XYZ file of C-alpha atoms in Angstrom:
576
model
C 7.913 1.744 -12.035
C 9.470 0.476 -8.678
C 9.130 -2.920 -7.275
C 9.948 -3.759 -3.700
C 11.353 -7.007 -2.125
C 12.947 -7.754 1.189
C 13.234 -9.616 4.414
C 12.986 -8.856 8.232
C 13.801 -11.192 11.113
C 16.456 -12.972 12.908
C 18.686 -15.328 11.053
C 22.070 -15.697 9.425
C 22.690 -12.304 7.745
C 25.025 -13.883 5.173
C 22.449 -16.484 4.108
C 19.577 -13.801 3.851
C 22.026 -11.583 1.649
C 22.800 -14.510 -0.574
C 19.088 -15.188 -1.116
C 18.407 -11.620 -1.876
C 21.099 -11.664 -4.423
C 19.449 -14.650 -6.001
C 16.313 -12.599 -6.561
C 18.399 -9.845 -8.216
C 20.110 -12.324 -10.512
C 16.643 -13.607 -11.740
C 15.053 -10.389 -12.183
C 15.659 -7.958 -15.012
C 17.015 -5.169 -12.702
C 17.805 -1.919 -14.484
C 18.382 0.469 -11.451
C 18.759 -1.136 -7.967
C 18.867 0.666 -4.580
C 18.965 -1.169 -1.273
C 18.186 0.005 2.209
C 19.590 -2.042 5.265
C 18.140 -2.039 8.730
C 19.418 -3.555 12.078
C 18.066 -3.244 15.510
C 19.965 -5.528 18.142
C 19.836 -8.939 16.611
C 16.980 -8.072 14.170
C 17.995 -7.547 10.553
C 16.030 -6.202 7.799
C 16.629 -5.201 4.179
C 14.640 -4.000 1.222
C 15.598 -3.437 -2.314
C 13.671 -1.291 -4.852
C 14.361 -1.099 -8.635
C 12.764 -0.001 -11.675
C 12.033 -2.286 -14.602
C 11.952 0.846 -16.927
C 13.484 4.089 -15.931
C 12.220 6.296 -18.772
C 9.925 8.455 -16.292
C 10.732 10.880 -13.836
C 7.557 10.425 -11.756
C 8.208 8.423 -8.640
C 5.650 5.889 -7.236
C 7.330 5.467 -3.839
C 9.077 7.141 -1.103
C 11.483 5.671 1.611
C 12.085 7.416 4.913
C 15.018 5.801 6.771
C 16.836 6.425 9.979
C 18.829 4.173 12.423
C 15.887 2.271 14.016
C 13.088 3.068 11.641
C 12.335 2.549 7.970
C 9.270 3.026 5.965
C 8.400 2.860 2.186
C 5.092 4.061 0.894
C 3.760 3.088 -2.600
C 1.298 4.758 -4.752
C -0.024 3.188 -8.105
C -0.865 6.777 -9.190
C 2.637 8.083 -8.481
C 1.143 10.487 -5.873
C 2.690 9.895 -2.636
C -0.285 11.660 -0.778
C -2.443 8.861 -2.076
C -0.378 5.846 -0.806
C -1.819 2.410 -1.513
C 0.606 0.264 0.430
C 3.212 0.692 3.204
C 6.158 -1.398 4.490
C 7.500 -0.379 7.782
C 10.447 -1.549 10.066
C 9.928 -0.064 13.477
C 12.142 -0.977 16.382
C 11.782 -4.720 16.267
C 8.477 -4.818 14.384
C 7.606 -5.283 10.799
C 4.277 -3.857 9.533
C 2.852 -4.395 6.113
C -0.383 -2.568 5.177
C -2.604 -1.986 2.004
C -5.236 0.639 1.566
C -8.952 -0.308 1.360
C -9.111 -0.066 -2.513
C -6.291 -2.921 -2.869
C -4.493 -1.110 -5.864
C -0.988 -2.278 -4.953
C -0.624 -5.928 -3.667
C 1.708 -7.137 -0.899
C 2.805 -10.650 -0.403
C 4.695 -12.296 2.457
C 5.787 -15.751 3.631
C 7.767 -16.911 6.590
C 11.012 -19.080 6.593
C 12.164 -20.012 10.018
C 12.571 -16.723 11.957
C 12.502 -14.444 8.811
C 9.614 -12.830 7.063
C 10.086 -12.220 3.321
C 7.776 -9.632 1.500
C 7.377 -8.309 -1.907
C 5.069 -6.207 -4.304
C 5.221 -9.005 -6.854
C 5.000 -12.701 -6.149
C 7.441 -13.567 -8.800
C 10.095 -11.854 -6.782
C 9.625 -14.294 -3.942
C 9.940 -17.454 -6.111
C 13.746 -17.566 -6.180
C 13.772 -17.557 -2.412
C 11.718 -20.834 -2.221
C 13.464 -23.944 -2.622
C 10.559 -25.536 -4.530
C 7.446 -23.379 -5.090
C 4.256 -25.447 -5.125
C 0.857 -24.620 -6.166
C -1.614 -23.848 -3.133
C -4.540 -26.225 -3.346
C -7.031 -23.773 -1.593
C -5.531 -20.979 -3.792
C -6.187 -23.124 -6.910
C -9.757 -24.030 -5.864
C -10.419 -20.291 -5.094
C -9.252 -19.241 -8.517
C -11.684 -21.847 -10.140
C -14.563 -20.359 -7.915
C -13.934 -16.664 -8.615
C -11.554 -16.189 -11.580
C -8.917 -14.635 -9.126
C -7.326 -16.185 -5.996
C -9.116 -14.843 -2.845
C -7.163 -13.137 -0.150
C -5.189 -13.835 2.106
C -4.432 -16.890 -0.069
C -2.008 -16.801 -3.119
C -1.639 -19.317 -5.818
C 1.676 -20.420 -4.036
C 1.786 -22.740 -1.041
C 2.851 -20.787 1.999
C 2.895 -17.322 0.390
C 0.096 -15.107 1.589
C -1.392 -11.867 0.566
C -2.041 -8.899 2.802
C -5.809 -8.202 2.421
C -6.834 -4.788 1.295
C -7.634 -2.402 4.205
C -5.612 -4.541 6.535
C -2.319 -4.297 8.383
C -0.139 -7.274 9.404
C 2.465 -6.928 12.065
C 5.305 -9.248 13.498
C 7.491 -8.733 16.506
C 10.823 -10.308 17.514
C 10.703 -11.465 21.212
C 13.589 -11.565 23.856
C 14.609 -15.134 22.300
C 14.840 -13.633 18.855
C 11.674 -15.667 17.889
C 9.016 -14.222 15.687
C 5.754 -13.646 17.415
C 2.678 -14.857 15.842
C 1.514 -12.360 13.081
C -1.370 -10.083 14.005
C -3.776 -8.879 11.474
C -5.945 -5.803 11.987
C -8.634 -4.373 9.830
C -7.616 -0.719 9.414
C -10.786 0.213 7.483
C -14.312 -1.141 7.226
C -16.842 -0.075 4.534
C -20.005 0.753 6.355
C -23.357 2.308 5.585
C -23.982 5.745 6.998
C -26.828 6.004 9.700
C -28.198 9.262 8.152
C -29.002 8.509 4.558
C -29.344 11.173 1.821
C -32.886 11.040 0.383
C -32.974 14.238 -1.654
C -32.031 13.948 -5.210
C -31.066 17.572 -5.824
C -28.782 17.666 -2.779
C -27.051 14.332 -3.810
C -26.555 15.587 -7.300
C -24.813 18.785 -6.145
C -22.699 16.993 -3.698
C -21.704 14.305 -6.092
C -20.617 16.626 -8.663
C -18.329 18.465 -6.209
C -16.920 15.184 -5.025
C -16.139 13.961 -8.535
C -14.345 17.169 -9.366
C -12.366 17.115 -6.209
C -11.291 13.457 -6.944
C -10.070 14.450 -10.303
C -8.072 17.540 -8.911
C -6.439 15.246 -6.190
C -4.920 13.313 -9.220
C -3.645 15.989 -11.321
C -0.150 16.371 -9.798
C 3.025 15.472 -11.543
C 1.282 15.380 -14.951
C 3.104 14.777 -18.308
C 2.106 17.124 -21.159
C -0.546 14.746 -22.128
C -2.457 11.904 -20.319
C -4.278 8.947 -21.458
C -7.767 7.848 -20.480
C -9.106 4.302 -21.272
C -12.444 5.043 -22.867
C -14.746 2.032 -23.124
C -17.824 4.146 -24.138
C -19.374 3.075 -20.780
C -20.510 5.682 -18.176
C -17.630 5.555 -15.730
C -14.691 6.023 -18.122
C -16.736 8.705 -20.036
C -17.200 10.669 -16.740
C -13.503 10.475 -16.063
C -12.758 11.782 -19.595
C -15.249 14.553 -19.171
C -13.867 15.596 -15.762
C -10.141 15.716 -17.275
C -11.356 17.871 -20.007
C -13.298 20.288 -17.746
C -10.024 20.580 -15.598
C -8.192 21.808 -18.580
C -5.890 18.581 -18.991
C -4.667 17.626 -22.496
C -6.300 14.223 -22.897
C -5.937 11.426 -25.475
C -8.461 8.528 -25.216
C -7.783 4.809 -26.098
C -10.606 2.539 -26.930
C -10.537 -1.191 -27.894
C -11.328 -2.372 -31.360
C -12.511 -6.092 -31.416
C -13.143 -5.835 -35.202
C -15.838 -8.111 -36.381
C -16.014 -9.946 -33.096
C -18.665 -9.584 -30.430
C -20.787 -6.596 -29.929
C -18.744 -3.425 -30.364
C -18.741 -0.582 -27.802
C -16.419 1.527 -30.061
C -19.174 3.672 -31.444
C -20.068 4.804 -27.991
C -16.472 5.648 -27.330
C -16.413 7.626 -30.499
C -19.470 9.639 -29.588
C -17.894 10.596 -26.213
C -14.484 11.622 -27.909
C -16.201 13.664 -30.455
C -18.495 15.360 -27.815
C -15.494 16.118 -25.570
C -13.393 17.221 -28.678
C -10.417 14.851 -27.812
C -8.456 12.484 -29.924
C -9.216 8.773 -29.910
C -6.820 5.922 -30.575
C -8.354 2.660 -31.682
C -6.482 -0.196 -30.292
C -6.383 -3.433 -32.187
C -7.983 -6.288 -30.200
C -8.438 -8.804 -32.699
C -7.531 -12.486 -32.140
C -4.215 -12.143 -33.756
C -3.216 -9.272 -31.467
C -4.647 -11.033 -28.492
C -2.654 -14.334 -29.110
C 0.563 -12.300 -29.601
C 0.170 -10.718 -26.196
C -1.054 -13.646 -24.107
C 2.364 -14.831 -22.514
C 3.575 -11.228 -21.894
C 0.106 -10.427 -20.344
C 0.235 -13.491 -17.965
C 3.691 -12.583 -16.780
C 2.722 -8.854 -16.231
C -0.443 -9.913 -14.168
C 1.761 -11.872 -11.817
C -1.152 -13.745 -10.371
C -3.584 -15.837 -12.399
C -6.606 -13.660 -13.349
C -9.208 -15.614 -15.364
C -11.271 -12.678 -16.702
C -11.161 -11.995 -20.515
C -10.427 -8.174 -20.141
C -6.904 -8.705 -19.074
C -5.236 -8.945 -22.406
C -7.311 -6.124 -24.010
C -6.271 -3.836 -21.114
C -2.631 -5.011 -21.573
C -2.959 -3.842 -25.207
C -4.425 -0.496 -24.063
C -1.405 -0.038 -21.837
C 0.988 -0.818 -24.574
C -0.625 1.702 -26.770
C -0.770 4.485 -24.180
C 2.815 4.057 -22.956
C 4.093 5.107 -26.319
C 2.725 8.544 -25.778
C 2.318 9.219 -22.017
C 3.227 8.097 -18.528
C 0.069 8.471 -16.722
C -3.251 6.836 -17.648
C -6.731 7.337 -16.109
C -9.513 4.702 -16.043
C -13.067 4.374 -14.825
C -12.509 1.320 -12.676
C -14.552 1.373 -9.499
C -17.677 3.154 -10.528
C -19.810 -0.008 -10.554
C -18.723 -0.840 -6.971
C -19.591 2.584 -5.664
C -22.831 3.105 -7.438
C -24.413 -0.216 -7.865
C -23.768 -1.314 -11.415
C -25.846 -3.667 -13.495
C -24.733 -6.942 -11.868
C -26.519 -6.080 -8.545
C -29.998 -6.385 -9.888
C -30.303 -10.157 -10.111
C -28.733 -10.396 -6.711
C -31.240 -7.990 -5.252
C -34.034 -10.113 -6.799
C -32.364 -13.183 -5.261
C -32.100 -11.543 -1.935
C -35.740 -10.584 -1.708
C -37.399 -13.389 -3.417
C -35.134 -16.460 -3.049
C -35.021 -18.676 0.072
C -31.554 -19.950 -0.734
C -28.650 -18.828 1.389
C -27.751 -15.362 0.286
C -23.847 -15.893 0.463
C -24.325 -19.127 -1.585
C -26.408 -17.090 -4.123
C -23.717 -14.398 -4.459
C -21.125 -17.200 -4.887
C -23.037 -18.516 -7.857
C -22.910 -15.175 -9.716
C -19.237 -15.719 -10.557
C -20.369 -18.233 -13.047
C -17.167 -20.351 -12.673
C -16.554 -24.016 -11.434
C -18.141 -23.901 -7.927
C -20.677 -26.657 -7.508
C -19.235 -28.648 -10.238
C -16.115 -29.965 -8.618
C -16.899 -33.643 -9.220
C -17.181 -33.016 -12.980
C -14.135 -30.805 -13.187
C -11.346 -31.875 -10.737
C -9.400 -35.097 -10.520
C -10.215 -37.466 -7.695
C -7.048 -36.710 -5.674
C -7.610 -32.985 -5.807
C -11.280 -33.352 -4.836
C -10.064 -35.130 -1.702
C -7.865 -32.246 -0.865
C -10.460 -29.562 -1.344
C -13.441 -31.278 0.284
C -12.836 -29.390 3.607
C -12.652 -25.954 2.072
C -15.941 -23.867 1.929
C -15.614 -20.988 -0.616
C -18.325 -19.293 1.226
C -15.774 -18.465 3.991
C -13.818 -16.365 1.504
C -16.727 -14.008 0.916
C -18.347 -14.108 4.417
C -16.561 -11.026 5.820
C -17.300 -9.029 2.604
C -20.993 -9.925 2.917
C -21.289 -9.422 6.638
C -24.598 -7.664 7.248
C -23.381 -6.062 10.491
C -21.994 -3.086 8.480
C -25.112 -2.163 6.446
C -28.727 -1.792 6.803
C -29.988 -2.580 3.199
C -29.243 -5.130 0.634
C -27.824 -2.707 -1.934
C -25.335 -1.244 0.533
C -24.311 -4.818 1.462
C -23.838 -5.728 -2.148
C -21.675 -2.590 -2.933
C -19.518 -3.277 0.295
C -18.991 -6.864 -1.032
C -18.100 -5.628 -4.614
C -15.540 -3.182 -3.313
C -13.937 -5.812 -0.992
C -14.074 -8.806 -3.430
C -14.398 -7.894 -7.224
C -12.616 -4.502 -6.704
C -9.862 -4.944 -4.280
C -8.997 -8.658 -5.101
C -9.397 -8.519 -8.778
C -10.077 -5.234 -10.717
C -7.559 -2.868 -9.125
C -4.577 -5.125 -8.474
C -4.605 -6.382 -12.129
C -5.001 -2.886 -13.463
C -1.889 -1.803 -11.494
C 0.170 -4.688 -12.631
C -0.665 -4.276 -16.304
C 0.137 -0.666 -15.936
C 3.509 -1.543 -14.275
C 4.533 -3.611 -17.257
C 4.837 -0.350 -19.185
C 5.859 1.904 -16.371
C 2.421 3.574 -16.362
C 0.989 5.516 -13.406
C -2.494 4.312 -13.072
C -5.030 6.849 -11.748
C -8.445 5.727 -10.913
C -10.688 8.657 -9.726
C -13.443 6.400 -8.431
C -10.908 4.837 -5.980
C -11.268 7.994 -3.844
C -11.967 7.563 -0.160
C -14.141 10.826 0.291
C -16.210 9.902 -2.649
C -16.588 6.246 -1.621
C -17.503 7.038 1.984
C -20.132 9.548 0.665
C -21.624 6.842 -1.522
C -22.428 4.847 1.575
C -24.801 7.677 2.683
C -26.867 7.323 -0.434
C -30.342 5.761 -0.077
C -30.928 2.840 -2.194
C -33.538 4.491 -4.348
C -30.846 7.078 -5.600
C -28.509 4.211 -6.637
C -31.004 1.907 -8.299
C -34.292 3.427 -9.426
C -36.536 0.933 -11.180
C -34.400 -0.618 -13.908
C -31.986 2.386 -13.943
C -28.675 1.342 -12.378
C -26.314 3.992 -11.051
C -29.168 6.547 -11.221
C -27.561 9.304 -9.125
C -24.373 9.179 -11.059
C -26.217 9.532 -14.195
C -28.357 12.409 -13.085
C -25.072 14.182 -11.791
C -23.276 13.918 -15.095
C -26.116 14.023 -17.726
C -25.146 17.599 -18.713
C -21.507 16.571 -19.141
C -22.042 13.803 -21.726
C -24.239 12.692 -24.568
C -27.567 11.272 -23.389
C -27.252 8.137 -25.378
C -24.125 7.341 -23.537
C -25.404 8.432 -19.993
C -28.765 6.515 -20.146
C -28.044 3.552 -22.131
C -28.199 0.203 -20.398
C -24.565 -1.128 -19.774
C -23.532 -4.740 -19.832
C -19.740 -4.774 -19.161
C -16.962 -4.723 -21.660
C -17.980 -7.045 -24.481
C -14.967 -9.299 -24.733
C -15.964 -11.919 -27.440
C -14.407 -15.008 -25.500
C -16.695 -17.553 -27.215
C -15.561 -16.327 -30.728
C -11.896 -16.366 -29.667
C -11.905 -19.733 -27.819
C -13.951 -21.500 -30.412
C -12.455 -19.645 -33.462
C -8.943 -18.233 -34.077
C -7.607 -19.207 -30.504
C -8.885 -22.720 -30.462
C -5.383 -24.141 -31.404
C -4.165 -22.394 -28.240
C -6.955 -23.884 -26.189
C -6.334 -27.266 -27.567
C -2.522 -27.096 -27.129
C -2.618 -25.746 -23.522
C -5.620 -27.783 -22.282
C -4.458 -31.015 -24.106
C -5.919 -34.145 -22.377
C -2.451 -35.681 -21.938
C -1.191 -32.427 -20.236
C -4.081 -32.283 -17.853
C -3.938 -35.867 -16.927
C -0.089 -35.383 -15.976
C -0.834 -32.162 -14.160
C -3.456 -33.990 -11.805
C -5.716 -31.136 -11.262
C -8.441 -30.777 -13.924
C -10.089 -33.952 -15.380
C -8.652 -34.749 -18.662
C -12.011 -34.513 -20.574
C -13.093 -31.235 -18.979
C -12.974 -29.425 -22.255
C -15.400 -31.727 -24.042
C -17.705 -31.533 -20.978
C -17.792 -27.812 -21.096
C -18.236 -27.690 -24.863
C -21.183 -30.174 -24.631
C -22.886 -28.328 -21.799
C -22.519 -31.196 -19.390
C -21.242 -29.069 -16.474
C -24.343 -27.529 -15.206
C -26.780 -24.940 -16.782
C -24.630 -22.003 -16.036
C -21.790 -23.020 -18.458
C -23.640 -22.689 -21.682
C -23.543 -20.343 -24.628
C -21.446 -17.321 -23.833
C -20.311 -19.014 -20.467
C -18.373 -21.496 -22.519
C -15.912 -19.012 -23.598
C -15.627 -17.606 -20.119
C -14.765 -21.036 -18.596
C -12.373 -21.967 -21.233
C -10.628 -18.778 -20.704
C -10.391 -19.410 -17.001
C -8.705 -22.675 -17.553
C -6.472 -21.394 -20.370
C -5.182 -18.602 -18.162
C -4.406 -20.910 -15.200
C -2.532 -23.232 -17.623
C -0.549 -20.438 -19.043
C 0.220 -18.925 -15.484
C 1.399 -22.195 -14.118
C 3.750 -22.802 -17.093
C 4.990 -19.256 -17.725
C 5.158 -17.935 -14.193
C 5.497 -20.870 -11.996
C 7.528 -22.674 -14.553
C 5.826 -26.149 -13.920
C 6.684 -28.891 -16.443
C 4.615 -29.535 -19.420
C 4.531 -33.411 -20.046
C 2.157 -35.963 -21.438
C 0.965 -34.131 -24.582
C -0.783 -36.495 -26.900
C -3.179 -36.250 -29.909
C -6.312 -34.425 -28.617
C -9.640 -34.931 -30.324
C -11.756 -32.884 -27.986
C -12.328 -29.698 -30.061
C -12.459 -31.723 -33.270
C -14.995 -34.104 -31.892
C -17.155 -31.262 -30.573
C -17.052 -29.347 -34.009
C -18.077 -32.545 -35.822
C -21.031 -32.944 -33.443
C -22.041 -29.498 -33.919
C -21.903 -29.835 -37.769
C -24.385 -32.693 -37.790
C -26.783 -31.321 -35.242
């Protein structure tokens, strides 16, 4: 799958070419193509290459003439469904991303030159000494992903989903200040659909249309990631209805956690499609940790990332295209919205603050988690500003639509979709997400709240629309997300990795986390939210950061000493 890196601006062309060559020398380039651009004293170049060229399906298209150049990129490998665009136009550079955020774009300015890339690791060789962004680090610890427009690297920024950033060269060959423009806003319709029968009929048609838009350039057989939940099961059913040859891939956590595999087996049997069980036991998880962190490119602290990497690995042996059910929760008000609705109605606390707390990470515990120097650096950053626009009530009239808008802009565009694309890229997979469909998504904002959430039944209208397509025990069961057994992993077979990466001496040398943070988490000393199953989630958050900063940023690991944190906690547990 293609990656893009390049530069634009006014500078020493020989120095720029040398820096671009440095990127090539450090990247595992198999097939390289380069496009050069010049307009007066404005220079531009972009290079594209494939990390694996075993597929004939393209994910990008370059249109080039003397004073104009544009590259459009699609995670699905369907150019009509472009996810990001890079454009040289006269003496302007324009970077844009679609509203679902499936392909990331990064940029930084060096003197009078803008560098850009689809992968942050491609920009590291251009920097003299890449440093961790303090607000980016803090944001990661609040959300489990780095909030846009920040990145984890100082002075490198992300183009937000649904936005366009442009730069111009003036008469003095100076870059004008960048201008950011929102190209798309999720907003609730003025005329809401109230009639259930009408909504069911329209939704069924929209779902089928979405699938058909994603059926071009298919190999003989496609894969579908089947969790056993509603969204992925709907996608599998739609593919079968469309006559596509499908093979399903489901995670097998073995004896760990609460398995969803039986529901995936029920769906596969009902649809009469083969099901591949993908081993996601601790041994396999541990073996894939480093490769996953590098494939993700950015630090992502959710436990689903390595299991999804293993699904991609398995599917890539048999197909070049995979479908997933990502995005259904954002469109149809999945189960995580219910406590927020209650909070919004009954709680006097600031709603944005209440939303921030639903991430269950380290926000609010800074004094117990971070070293003093770092606390002094983050004291002026307010994480609420990173979610304020997504929760802006101006674009919605009811609380459920407001939450769905926020989920699309935050958890979807900044976390779920870019990580799915990057994990697919690692195996040259084209990732197709039928719920990331603009006509379908816009229609969902015309639904009345009662059609999305009826009593205790979440995603009500979606369930009504598909209840004849799937077994009732799958459609109407209560869903609680992918049951990744992080507690069992981190306190069991992966505890040696936790102890090694989060060693007290290493943390002290790193000067970010407090050296005894692990013991505080294990003993439940960091607030009421970090208890029971949350212990594994927060340990994983820290573990993924430590692996990213060593494996991707290549920071030094020094100060390791004998660490008794896990040992001491296990002894205390034994004598309770």
